């Protein structure tokens, strides 16, 4: 059995009402939106932040 670890799938349709507010607050607390970096690094940091939250 060769099982690979996959990236977690984000179920965006579950982000309604209180889930949406909670998700937004957690993202804003992370504060990784550094626009001084190059675009590739910025997107990698943003995507990893979203996966952590």
Tab-separated table of N, CA and C in Angstrom:
chain	number	residue	atom	x	y	z
A	1	UNK	N	0.844	-1.180	0.000
A	1	UNK	CA	0.000	0.000	0.000
A	1	UNK	C	0.886	1.240	0.000
A	2	UNK	N	0.796	1.984	-1.037
A	2	UNK	CA	1.579	3.204	-1.158
A	2	UNK	C	0.641	4.406	-1.069
A	3	UNK	N	0.492	4.937	0.146
A	3	UNK	CA	-0.384	6.089	0.337
A	3	UNK	C	0.473	7.332	0.496
A	4	UNK	N	0.162	8.315	-0.293
A	4	UNK	CA	0.893	9.570	-0.208
A	4	UNK	C	0.116	10.558	0.653
A	5	UNK	N	0.854	11.406	1.320
A	5	UNK	CA	0.227	12.465	2.091
A	5	UNK	C	-0.160	13.576	1.124
A	6	UNK	N	-1.410	13.950	1.163
A	6	UNK	CA	-1.907	14.978	0.256
A	6	UNK	C	-2.100	16.276	1.017
A	7	UNK	N	-2.132	17.350	0.276
A	7	UNK	CA	-2.445	18.637	0.877
A	7	UNK	C	-3.879	18.599	1.375
A	8	UNK	N	-4.123	19.230	2.522
A	8	UNK	CA	-5.504	19.236	3.020
A	8	UNK	C	-6.415	20.006	2.079
A	9	UNK	N	-7.588	19.485	1.864
A	9	UNK	CA	-8.561	20.146	1.003
A	9	UNK	C	-9.394	21.097	1.852
A	10	UNK	N	-9.528	22.295	1.386
A	10	UNK	CA	-10.330	23.281	2.092
A	10	UNK	C	-11.739	23.225	1.521
A	11	UNK	N	-12.688	23.008	2.380
A	11	UNK	CA	-14.089	22.929	1.957
A	11	UNK	C	-14.701	24.320	2.113
A	12	UNK	N	-14.542	25.115	1.070
A	12	UNK	CA	-14.942	26.517	1.132
A	12	UNK	C	-16.438	26.673	1.369
A	13	UNK	N	-17.240	25.724	0.951
A	13	UNK	CA	-18.687	25.846	1.123
A	13	UNK	C	-19.088	25.743	2.592
A	14	UNK	N	-18.184	25.272	3.462
A	14	UNK	CA	-18.482	25.223	4.894
A	14	UNK	C	-18.271	26.566	5.583
A	15	UNK	N	-17.692	27.521	4.888
A	15	UNK	CA	-17.429	28.825	5.495
A	15	UNK	C	-18.665	29.711	5.391
A	16	UNK	N	-19.561	29.517	6.311
A	16	UNK	CA	-20.784	30.310	6.362
A	16	UNK	C	-20.971	30.805	7.790
A	17	UNK	N	-21.557	31.960	7.905
A	17	UNK	CA	-21.933	32.552	9.189
A	17	UNK	C	-20.764	32.598	10.164
A	18	UNK	N	-20.866	31.890	11.278
A	18	UNK	CA	-19.837	31.982	12.319
A	18	UNK	C	-18.516	31.361	11.874
A	19	UNK	N	-18.566	30.320	11.037
A	19	UNK	CA	-17.319	29.734	10.533
A	19	UNK	C	-16.528	30.751	9.719
A	20	UNK	N	-17.221	31.534	8.945
A	20	UNK	CA	-16.570	32.538	8.110
A	20	UNK	C	-15.916	33.620	8.971
A	21	UNK	N	-16.602	34.063	9.989
A	21	UNK	CA	-16.063	35.092	10.876
A	21	UNK	C	-14.848	34.561	11.625
A	22	UNK	N	-14.954	33.344	12.128
A	22	UNK	CA	-13.842	32.733	12.861
A	22	UNK	C	-12.625	32.547	11.961
A	23	UNK	N	-12.829	32.082	10.742
A	23	UNK	CA	-11.740	31.893	9.784
A	23	UNK	C	-11.055	33.222	9.483
A	24	UNK	N	-11.836	34.250	9.255
A	24	UNK	CA	-11.291	35.575	8.948
A	24	UNK	C	-10.466	36.110	10.112
A	25	UNK	N	-10.970	35.961	11.337
A	25	UNK	CA	-10.242	36.445	12.512
A	25	UNK	C	-8.917	35.715	12.688
A	26	UNK	N	-8.917	34.415	12.472
A	26	UNK	CA	-7.674	33.647	12.596
A	26	UNK	C	-6.657	34.072	11.547
A	27	UNK	N	-7.118	34.312	10.327
A	27	UNK	CA	-6.209	34.766	9.273
A	27	UNK	C	-5.596	36.119	9.607
A	28	UNK	N	-6.403	37.022	10.107
A	28	UNK	CA	-5.893	38.347	10.437
A	28	UNK	C	-4.912	38.302	11.603
A	29	UNK	N	-5.092	37.355	12.531
A	29	UNK	CA	-4.151	37.206	13.650
A	29	UNK	C	-2.799	36.686	13.181
A	30	UNK	N	-2.787	35.861	12.148
A	30	UNK	CA	-1.527	35.315	11.624
A	30	UNK	C	-0.620	36.425	11.098
A	31	UNK	N	-1.198	37.393	10.417
A	31	UNK	CA	-0.475	38.572	9.939
A	31	UNK	C	0.773	38.220	9.129
A	32	UNK	N	0.629	37.381	8.125
A	32	UNK	CA	1.763	37.002	7.270
A	32	UNK	C	1.696	37.674	5.905
A	33	UNK	N	0.867	38.671	5.771
A	33	UNK	CA	0.673	39.305	4.478
A	33	UNK	C	1.777	40.329	4.225
A	34	UNK	N	2.983	39.845	4.021
A	34	UNK	CA	4.135	40.705	3.775
A	34	UNK	C	4.260	40.951	2.271
A	35	UNK	N	3.980	42.157	1.851
A	35	UNK	CA	3.979	42.474	0.427
A	35	UNK	C	5.357	42.874	-0.086
A	36	UNK	N	6.362	42.879	0.783
A	36	UNK	CA	7.718	43.245	0.366
A	36	UNK	C	8.452	42.091	-0.303
A	37	UNK	N	7.938	40.885	-0.177
A	37	UNK	CA	8.588	39.707	-0.746
A	37	UNK	C	8.231	39.571	-2.220
A	38	UNK	N	8.937	38.686	-2.902
A	38	UNK	CA	8.556	38.427	-4.291
A	38	UNK	C	7.232	37.653	-4.312
A	39	UNK	N	6.586	37.644	-5.429
A	39	UNK	CA	5.230	37.098	-5.533
A	39	UNK	C	5.162	35.619	-5.166
A	40	UNK	N	6.120	34.814	-5.619
A	40	UNK	CA	6.080	33.375	-5.331
A	40	UNK	C	6.189	33.103	-3.841
A	41	UNK	N	7.095	33.784	-3.165
A	41	UNK	CA	7.265	33.593	-1.727
A	41	UNK	C	6.024	34.048	-0.976
A	42	UNK	N	5.458	35.168	-1.391
A	42	UNK	CA	4.263	35.684	-0.738
A	42	UNK	C	3.113	34.684	-0.847
A	43	UNK	N	2.886	34.118	-2.041
A	43	UNK	CA	1.790	33.164	-2.220
A	43	UNK	C	2.028	31.879	-1.447
A	44	UNK	N	3.272	31.429	-1.356
A	44	UNK	CA	3.569	30.238	-0.557
A	44	UNK	C	3.256	30.480	0.915
A	45	UNK	N	3.640	31.638	1.428
A	45	UNK	CA	3.349	31.960	2.826
A	45	UNK	C	1.849	32.080	3.063
A	46	UNK	N	1.148	32.704	2.136
A	46	UNK	CA	-0.298	32.864	2.285
A	46	UNK	C	-1.012	31.515	2.256
A	47	UNK	N	-0.621	30.648	1.343
A	47	UNK	CA	-1.290	29.345	1.251
A	47	UNK	C	-0.995	28.485	2.472
A	48	UNK	N	0.222	28.535	2.981
A	48	UNK	CA	0.530	27.753	4.180
A	48	UNK	C	-0.214	28.307	5.389
A	49	UNK	N	-0.402	29.612	5.439
A	49	UNK	CA	-1.176	30.219	6.522
A	49	UNK	C	-2.628	29.754	6.471
A	50	UNK	N	-3.211	29.732	5.288
A	50	UNK	CA	-4.600	29.291	5.141
A	50	UNK	C	-4.739	27.834	5.553
A	51	UNK	N	-3.773	27.010	5.224
A	51	UNK	CA	-3.828	25.598	5.618
A	51	UNK	C	-3.701	25.432	7.130
A	52	UNK	N	-2.886	26.275	7.773
A	52	UNK	CA	-2.728	26.196	9.231
A	52	UNK	C	-4.009	26.571	9.943
A	53	UNK	N	-4.684	27.586	9.430
A	53	UNK	CA	-5.910	28.065	10.072
A	53	UNK	C	-6.994	27.029	9.873
